[in-house]
Short mmCIF file of C-alpha atoms and ligand atoms in Angstrom, two decimals:
data_model
loop_
_atom_site.label_atom_id
_atom_site.label_comp_id
_atom_site.label_asym_id
_atom_site.label_seq_id
_atom_site.Cartn_x
_atom_site.Cartn_y
_atom_site.Cartn_z
CA MET A 32 59.61 17.30 73.42
CA THR A 33 62.54 15.10 74.67
CA LEU A 34 64.08 15.70 77.81
CA ALA A 35 67.76 15.36 78.35
CA ALA A 36 68.00 12.66 81.03
CA ARG A 37 69.04 9.41 81.00
CA ILE A 38 68.51 6.42 83.69
CA SER A 39 71.98 5.31 84.57
CA GLY A 40 71.04 3.11 87.58
CA VAL A 41 68.28 0.41 88.59
CA GLY A 42 67.84 -1.32 91.65
CA ARG A 43 65.01 -3.29 93.41
CA TYR A 44 64.19 -4.73 97.14
CA VAL A 45 61.30 -6.91 97.89
CA PRO A 46 60.73 -8.46 101.46
CA GLU A 47 61.86 -12.05 101.83
CA ARG A 48 58.36 -13.35 103.21
CA VAL A 49 56.71 -14.67 100.50
CA MET A 50 52.74 -14.98 100.64
CA THR A 51 51.34 -18.09 98.30
CA ASN A 52 47.49 -17.89 96.96
CA GLU A 53 47.45 -21.12 98.95
CA GLU A 54 48.06 -19.16 102.40
CA LEU A 55 45.13 -17.10 101.30
CA GLU A 56 42.79 -19.84 100.92
CA ALA A 57 42.90 -20.18 104.49
CA THR A 58 42.01 -16.64 105.63
CA VAL A 59 39.29 -15.66 103.13
CA GLU A 60 36.75 -17.79 100.57
CA THR A 61 39.10 -17.94 97.46
CA SER A 62 40.86 -20.06 95.80
CA SER A 63 44.46 -20.22 94.13
CA GLU A 64 42.96 -21.13 90.61
CA TRP A 65 40.55 -18.15 90.85
CA ILE A 66 43.22 -15.96 91.96
CA VAL A 67 45.57 -17.02 88.90
CA GLU A 68 42.61 -17.26 86.22
CA ARG A 69 41.68 -13.35 87.05
CA THR A 70 44.62 -11.86 87.89
CA GLY A 71 47.73 -14.01 87.07
CA ILE A 72 49.04 -13.51 90.66
CA ARG A 73 50.65 -16.88 92.23
CA GLU A 74 52.54 -15.03 95.42
CA ARG A 75 53.35 -11.86 96.64
CA ARG A 76 55.78 -10.11 99.15
CA ILE A 77 54.96 -8.92 102.76
CA ALA A 78 57.49 -6.71 104.66
CA ALA A 79 58.64 -7.89 108.01
CA PRO A 80 57.33 -6.00 111.01
CA HIS A 81 60.68 -3.74 111.29
CA GLU A 82 60.40 -2.98 107.75
CA THR A 83 58.99 0.20 106.08
CA THR A 84 58.44 2.00 102.80
CA SER A 85 61.72 4.02 103.68
CA SER A 86 63.91 0.84 104.45
CA MET A 87 62.76 -1.28 101.44
CA GLY A 88 63.40 1.92 99.27
CA THR A 89 66.83 2.58 100.98
CA GLU A 90 67.99 -0.89 100.04
CA ALA A 91 66.45 -0.34 96.44
CA ALA A 92 67.84 3.17 96.30
CA ARG A 93 71.62 1.69 97.51
CA ARG A 94 71.36 -1.18 94.74
CA ALA A 95 70.66 1.62 92.16
CA LEU A 96 73.48 3.95 93.18
CA ALA A 97 75.96 0.71 93.14
CA SER A 98 74.54 -0.11 89.60
CA ALA A 99 75.14 3.64 88.38
CA GLY A 100 78.66 3.48 90.15
CA ILE A 101 78.04 6.73 92.19
CA THR A 102 77.34 7.37 96.01
CA GLY A 103 74.42 9.32 97.64
CA ALA A 104 76.63 12.26 98.04
CA GLU A 105 76.44 12.78 94.38
CA ILE A 106 72.60 12.75 94.47
CA ASP A 107 70.80 16.46 93.95
CA LEU A 108 67.43 15.48 94.63
CA VAL A 109 65.52 12.40 96.27
CA ILE A 110 62.01 11.85 95.17
CA THR A 111 59.98 8.81 96.42
CA GLY A 112 56.62 7.81 94.93
CA THR A 113 54.62 6.38 97.58
CA CYS A 114 51.23 6.26 98.73
CA THR A 115 52.17 4.19 101.54
CA PRO A 116 54.66 6.68 103.42
CA ASP A 117 56.32 5.74 106.86
CA GLY A 118 54.33 8.37 108.17
CA LEU A 119 52.52 11.92 107.48
CA PHE A 120 55.54 13.70 107.58
CA PRO A 121 58.50 14.09 107.46
CA ALA A 122 58.60 12.81 103.88
CA THR A 123 59.78 9.21 103.28
CA ALA A 124 62.30 10.46 100.51
CA SER A 125 64.10 12.26 103.61
CA ALA A 126 64.69 8.91 105.41
CA ILE A 127 65.95 7.50 102.52
CA GLN A 128 67.97 10.70 101.72
CA ASN A 129 69.78 10.63 105.17
CA ALA A 130 70.33 6.65 105.00
CA ILE A 131 72.22 6.95 101.53
CA GLY A 132 74.13 9.80 102.54
CA ALA A 133 72.62 11.96 100.08
CA THR A 134 74.09 15.12 102.13
CA HIS A 135 73.56 17.72 99.57
CA ALA A 136 70.19 16.52 98.13
CA GLY A 137 66.81 17.72 98.49
CA ALA A 138 63.85 15.18 99.42
CA PHE A 139 60.12 14.93 98.51
CA ASP A 140 57.30 12.29 98.23
CA VAL A 141 54.98 12.13 95.26
CA ASN A 142 51.62 10.66 96.01
CA ALA A 143 49.81 9.76 92.74
CA ALA A 144 48.90 6.28 93.96
CA CYS A 145 49.93 3.69 91.32
CA VAL A 146 51.27 6.61 89.32
CA GLY A 147 53.74 7.75 92.05
CA PHE A 148 56.81 6.52 90.32
CA LEU A 149 56.01 7.72 87.14
CA SER A 150 55.20 10.95 88.10
CA GLY A 151 58.64 11.55 90.09
CA LEU A 152 60.28 10.11 86.96
CA ALA A 153 58.36 12.93 85.17
CA THR A 154 59.48 15.22 87.83
CA GLY A 155 63.09 14.28 88.01
CA ALA A 156 63.87 14.62 84.28
CA GLN A 157 62.44 18.15 84.29
CA PHE A 158 64.45 19.08 87.09
CA ILE A 159 67.67 17.56 84.80
CA ALA A 160 66.08 19.41 81.85
CA THR A 161 66.01 22.93 83.12
CA GLY A 162 69.48 22.64 84.92
CA SER A 163 68.36 22.58 88.43
CA ALA A 164 70.05 18.96 89.24
CA GLU A 165 72.13 16.85 87.68
CA ARG A 166 71.81 13.53 89.31
CA VAL A 167 68.30 12.68 90.65
CA LEU A 168 67.12 9.45 92.74
CA VAL A 169 63.64 8.23 91.85
CA VAL A 170 62.14 5.70 94.35
CA GLY A 171 58.84 3.91 93.82
CA ALA A 172 58.09 1.89 97.29
CA GLU A 173 55.05 0.64 99.05
CA THR A 174 54.24 -1.04 102.25
CA LEU A 175 50.66 -2.07 101.08
CA SER A 176 50.06 -5.01 103.49
CA ARG A 177 49.62 -2.50 106.18
CA ILE A 178 46.43 -1.17 104.78
CA VAL A 179 45.08 -3.99 102.87
CA ASP A 180 41.87 -5.29 104.21
CA TRP A 181 42.87 -8.58 105.00
CA THR A 182 39.21 -9.68 105.23
CA ASP A 183 37.87 -8.44 101.86
CA ARG A 184 38.72 -11.12 99.10
CA GLY A 185 38.07 -8.55 96.28
CA THR A 186 41.26 -6.69 97.04
CA CYS A 187 43.42 -8.62 99.55
CA VAL A 188 44.86 -11.23 97.03
CA LEU A 189 46.02 -8.25 94.73
CA PHE A 190 48.51 -6.57 96.79
CA GLY A 191 52.05 -6.92 97.77
CA ASP A 192 55.18 -4.98 99.26
CA GLY A 193 58.31 -3.83 97.64
CA ALA A 194 60.64 -0.94 96.08
CA GLY A 195 62.20 -0.11 93.39
CA ALA A 196 64.54 2.80 92.53
CA VAL A 197 66.38 4.42 89.34
CA VAL A 198 69.61 7.13 89.23
CA LEU A 199 68.41 9.84 86.78
CA GLU A 200 71.06 12.34 85.04
CA ARG A 201 71.76 14.49 82.72
CA ALA A 202 71.90 12.93 78.82
CA VAL A 203 74.82 13.55 76.79
CA PRO A 204 74.33 14.88 73.18
CA GLY A 205 75.18 12.03 70.66
CA GLU A 206 74.73 9.30 73.01
CA PRO A 207 71.97 6.90 73.65
CA GLY A 208 69.63 7.80 76.59
CA SER A 209 66.64 10.41 77.00
CA ILE A 210 62.90 10.90 78.01
CA ASP A 211 61.33 11.03 74.60
CA SER A 212 57.79 11.79 75.73
CA LEU A 213 55.60 11.48 78.73
CA LEU A 214 51.82 11.93 79.74
CA LEU A 215 50.20 12.29 83.20
CA ARG A 216 46.34 12.59 83.83
CA SER A 217 43.86 12.39 86.60
CA ASP A 218 40.26 12.45 86.93
CA GLY A 219 39.85 13.05 90.68
CA SER A 220 35.63 13.00 89.81
CA GLN A 221 36.26 8.88 90.13
CA ALA A 222 37.87 9.09 92.94
CA GLY A 223 35.41 6.50 95.07
CA LEU A 224 36.41 3.76 92.87
CA LEU A 225 39.67 3.27 94.44
CA TYR A 226 40.74 5.19 97.73
CA SER A 227 42.06 4.76 101.49
CA HIS A 228 41.22 7.08 104.27
CA GLY A 229 43.73 8.38 106.23
CA PRO A 230 44.38 10.01 109.74
CA CYS A 231 43.00 13.63 108.29
CA SER A 232 40.05 12.17 106.55
CA PRO A 233 36.68 13.42 107.66
CA LEU A 234 35.73 12.04 111.02
CA VAL A 235 32.10 9.87 110.74
CA ASP A 236 30.28 10.19 113.99
CA GLY A 237 33.42 11.46 115.56
CA LEU A 238 35.61 8.50 114.85
CA GLN A 239 38.89 8.63 112.79
CA GLN A 240 38.18 6.10 109.76
CA GLU A 241 40.63 3.07 109.26
CA ALA A 242 43.43 3.39 106.45
CA LYS A 243 42.66 0.39 104.37
CA ILE A 244 42.08 -0.14 100.60
CA ILE A 245 38.64 0.15 99.17
CA MET A 246 38.00 -0.58 95.48
CA ASP A 247 35.36 -1.41 92.99
CA GLY A 248 37.78 -3.65 91.02
CA ARG A 249 35.60 -4.07 88.09
CA ALA A 250 34.90 -0.65 87.36
CA VAL A 251 38.54 0.09 87.78
CA PHE A 252 39.66 -2.75 85.48
CA ARG A 253 37.29 -1.42 82.86
CA GLN A 254 39.14 2.16 82.86
CA ALA A 255 42.37 0.75 83.22
CA VAL A 256 42.54 -0.64 80.21
CA THR A 257 41.50 2.02 78.29
CA MET A 258 43.79 4.57 80.33
CA MET A 259 46.75 2.35 79.51
CA CYS A 260 46.34 1.80 75.86
CA ASP A 261 45.46 5.73 75.37
CA SER A 262 47.95 7.21 77.05
CA ALA A 263 50.40 4.58 75.69
CA THR A 264 49.41 5.30 72.18
CA GLU A 265 49.70 8.94 72.72
CA VAL A 266 53.35 9.04 74.06
CA ILE A 267 54.44 6.60 71.32
CA ALA A 268 53.02 8.98 68.82
CA ARG A 269 54.39 12.13 70.49
CA ALA A 270 57.67 10.63 70.51
CA GLY A 271 57.41 10.32 66.93
CA LEU A 272 57.57 6.48 66.95
CA THR A 273 55.30 3.67 66.18
CA VAL A 274 54.48 0.50 68.16
CA ASP A 275 57.11 -1.43 66.32
CA ASP A 276 59.70 0.75 67.42
CA ILE A 277 58.86 -0.27 71.12
CA ALA A 278 61.62 -2.85 72.25
CA LEU A 279 60.20 -3.43 75.65
CA ALA A 280 57.04 -2.24 77.51
CA VAL A 281 57.29 -2.29 81.34
CA PRO A 282 53.72 -1.58 82.39
CA HIS A 283 52.09 -1.32 85.69
CA GLN A 284 51.76 -4.86 87.31
CA ALA A 285 48.19 -4.74 88.51
CA ASN A 286 46.52 -7.76 86.77
CA MET A 287 47.64 -10.21 83.97
CA ARG A 288 44.62 -9.64 82.04
CA ILE A 289 44.94 -5.84 81.81
CA ILE A 290 48.49 -6.43 80.62
CA THR A 291 47.59 -8.60 77.88
CA ALA A 292 44.46 -6.57 77.09
CA MET A 293 46.85 -3.61 76.67
CA SER A 294 49.25 -5.84 74.44
CA ASP A 295 46.50 -6.92 72.39
CA ARG A 296 45.09 -3.11 71.77
CA LEU A 297 48.48 -1.70 71.14
CA GLY A 298 49.70 -4.53 68.78
CA LEU A 299 52.73 -4.84 70.80
CA PRO A 300 53.39 -9.05 71.14
CA MET A 301 53.65 -10.30 74.67
CA ASP A 302 57.31 -11.16 74.10
CA ARG A 303 57.83 -7.35 74.21
CA VAL A 304 56.21 -6.83 77.47
CA TYR A 305 57.58 -7.39 81.16
CA VAL A 306 55.41 -9.52 83.11
CA ASN A 307 56.16 -10.17 86.83
CA VAL A 308 52.79 -9.77 88.41
CA ASP A 309 52.71 -13.15 89.04
CA ARG A 310 55.42 -13.19 91.67
CA TYR A 311 54.78 -9.78 93.12
CA GLY A 312 51.13 -8.93 92.59
CA ASN A 313 50.28 -5.29 92.85
CA THR A 314 52.97 -3.20 94.64
CA SER A 315 51.40 0.25 93.17
CA SER A 316 54.42 2.63 92.81
CA ALA A 317 56.86 0.03 92.81
CA THR A 318 55.84 -2.09 89.79
CA ILE A 319 57.80 -0.27 87.25
CA PRO A 320 61.08 0.23 89.00
CA ILE A 321 61.15 -3.45 90.34
CA ALA A 322 60.10 -4.80 86.81
CA LEU A 323 62.50 -2.33 85.19
CA ALA A 324 65.42 -3.47 87.48
CA GLU A 325 64.50 -7.25 86.79
CA ALA A 326 64.59 -6.45 83.12
CA GLU A 327 68.03 -4.93 83.17
CA ALA A 328 69.56 -7.89 85.05
CA GLU A 329 68.02 -10.55 82.56
CA GLY A 330 69.82 -8.66 80.02
CA ARG A 331 66.50 -7.68 78.21
CA LEU A 332 67.60 -4.08 77.48
CA LYS A 333 70.36 -2.85 75.34
CA PRO A 334 71.41 1.10 74.70
CA GLY A 335 69.20 2.52 72.06
CA ASP A 336 66.13 0.52 72.91
CA ARG A 337 63.07 2.37 73.28
CA VAL A 338 61.28 1.42 76.70
CA LEU A 339 57.31 2.16 77.25
CA PHE A 340 55.94 2.77 80.65
CA ALA A 341 52.14 2.84 81.33
CA SER A 342 50.27 2.97 84.44
CA PHE A 343 47.00 3.77 86.12
CA GLY A 344 45.72 3.66 89.62
CA GLY A 345 43.83 5.53 92.37
CA GLY A 346 42.58 8.97 91.85
CA LEU A 347 41.91 7.90 89.42
CA SER A 348 45.17 8.62 87.84
CA TRP A 349 47.24 7.57 84.77
CA GLY A 350 50.08 8.32 82.70
CA ALA A 351 52.54 6.99 80.29
CA MET A 352 56.25 7.58 79.04
CA VAL A 353 58.73 6.41 76.54
CA ILE A 354 62.25 6.48 77.23
CA GLU A 355 65.43 5.73 75.32
CA TRP A 356 67.43 3.41 77.11
CA ALA A 357 71.10 4.29 77.97
CA GLY A 358 72.59 1.15 79.63
CA VAL A 359 73.75 1.50 83.37
CA GLY A 360 76.77 3.14 84.42
CA SER A 361 77.01 6.93 85.15
CA ARG A 362 78.17 8.89 82.31
CA ARG A 363 80.18 10.62 84.84
CA LEU A 364 82.36 7.80 85.26
CA VAL A 365 82.76 7.53 81.37
CA ALA A 366 83.88 10.90 81.38
CA ALA A 367 86.41 10.86 84.31
CA SER A 368 88.00 7.78 82.89
CA ALA A 369 88.24 9.56 79.51
CA ALA A 370 89.90 12.33 81.25
CA ARG A 371 92.37 9.79 83.02
CA SER A 372 93.12 8.07 79.42
CA ALA A 373 93.56 11.64 77.57
CA GLY A 374 96.29 12.42 80.57
CA ALA A 375 98.02 9.33 80.45
O1 LIG B 466 46.64 -0.68 90.64
C1 LIG B 466 45.23 -0.24 90.22
C2 LIG B 466 44.62 -1.19 91.29
N1 LIG B 466 43.38 -1.97 90.87
C3 LIG B 466 43.29 -2.90 89.96
O2 LIG B 466 44.12 -3.10 89.09
C4 LIG B 466 41.99 -3.94 90.11
C5 LIG B 466 41.23 -4.09 88.77
N2 LIG B 466 40.43 -4.83 88.81
C6 LIG B 466 41.04 -6.10 88.82
O3 LIG B 466 42.04 -6.61 88.59
C7 LIG B 466 39.59 -7.30 88.86
O4 LIG B 466 38.16 -6.48 88.65
C8 LIG B 466 39.57 -8.07 90.14
C9 LIG B 466 40.78 -8.84 90.01
C10 LIG B 466 39.82 -7.19 91.25
C11 LIG B 466 38.20 -8.94 89.79
O5 LIG B 466 38.17 -9.56 89.12
P1 LIG B 466 36.82 -9.59 88.38
O6 LIG B 466 37.30 -10.64 87.05
O7 LIG B 466 36.55 -8.63 87.54
O8 LIG B 466 35.69 -10.40 89.02
P2 LIG B 466 34.55 -9.37 89.75
O9 LIG B 466 34.85 -8.26 90.48
O10 LIG B 466 33.36 -9.19 88.38
O11 LIG B 466 33.62 -10.51 90.44
C12 LIG B 466 33.47 -11.89 89.95
C13 LIG B 466 32.91 -12.71 90.86
C14 LIG B 466 32.31 -12.07 92.02
O12 LIG B 466 31.59 -13.35 92.61
P3 LIG B 466 29.69 -13.23 91.79
O13 LIG B 466 29.08 -11.89 92.42
O14 LIG B 466 29.76 -13.42 90.41
O15 LIG B 466 29.20 -14.14 92.81
C15 LIG B 466 33.06 -11.85 93.21
O16 LIG B 466 32.44 -11.59 94.45
O17 LIG B 466 34.09 -13.27 91.36
C16 LIG B 466 33.99 -12.86 93.21
N3 LIG B 466 35.27 -13.00 93.91
C17 LIG B 466 36.14 -13.88 94.16
N4 LIG B 466 36.06 -14.98 94.10
C18 LIG B 466 37.09 -15.54 94.61
C19 LIG B 466 35.82 -11.59 93.78
N5 LIG B 466 37.28 -11.74 94.39
C20 LIG B 466 37.35 -13.02 94.54
C21 LIG B 466 38.18 -13.74 95.31
N6 LIG B 466 38.28 -15.13 95.19
N7 LIG B 466 39.72 -13.41 95.65
#
């Protein structure tokens, strides 16, 4: 099942404030050596007090629109993958839709924890494939620093803030650019391994429970490797491809050891796996679009490349996707300039 949707723009935004491992050494019983050895993370970004998931998502969205060469008014739908929305409602996507001037667009959020961006991308691609939309903006944005338990060394060293975005638009037959296969899965029976309460969670002794990340890291780790590898293997096969056809994998950036285990098990060498977990830690829904925007900026993608996405997280949930890279720049602009030349 190939969906005729292509990524035509990418953008990312990370807050200025860098929090190093050394800073964490001063607040919890940990060491930079432990964090680097067990996770690969050296630093992460922390949102400024005035920043929110929508403000970071908006900045990433503006850059994605600029990369596609289009304006917000040309977007039909804004989908934001996030588990740290600005509020319970309205949707964070509505704030982004307003800020970018997407005056003809619908907007909604998708919460699938770290699989939020992939779930949004799968949804957006299907809006395009069914003909309901021509151009969809898919954002992955998180302000995890506001739900991290800064006294828990088992989690506080892992997470960071940031946002990434892509413009998805209708693919053109005969030109590179498609969603070749996708898979989304969930096992809600394992919700207790990684979760955060919210304002509507059951009251305990009449009291609201604080929103903070609670995780059994070791159990999640074990599952993560299996989930990433099994789903990646399945989407590659469903696309009629082999691992050798994958030019670049852009996996969820949670832990360097999970990424290298995936590379080993799939037989996909690390020089074809994009990594930036060292600089940002785990930004949940934002990891894949941030990494994709950086890979594009570094010239690691060329039209026709097959790119693998794979993610896992709270739910538990997991998923993977194979796309054919189209190169950035909206096809609408190509069509308009072809029409101009034909008229000249
Ligand atoms: O998007 C999905 C999000 N979740 C994940 O990706 C989490 C997946 N899990 C992991 O990445 C890893 O399990 C962690 C990085 C969370 C932990 O690494 P680990 O190698 O699985 O360590 P562990 O939990 O087995 O703990 C080993 C030891 C424990 O001490 P004892 O019991 O052996 O004395 C921990 O208390 O390491 C201790 N420890 C730490 N020590 C220093 C745990 N956190 C820290 C820390 N600094 N920050």
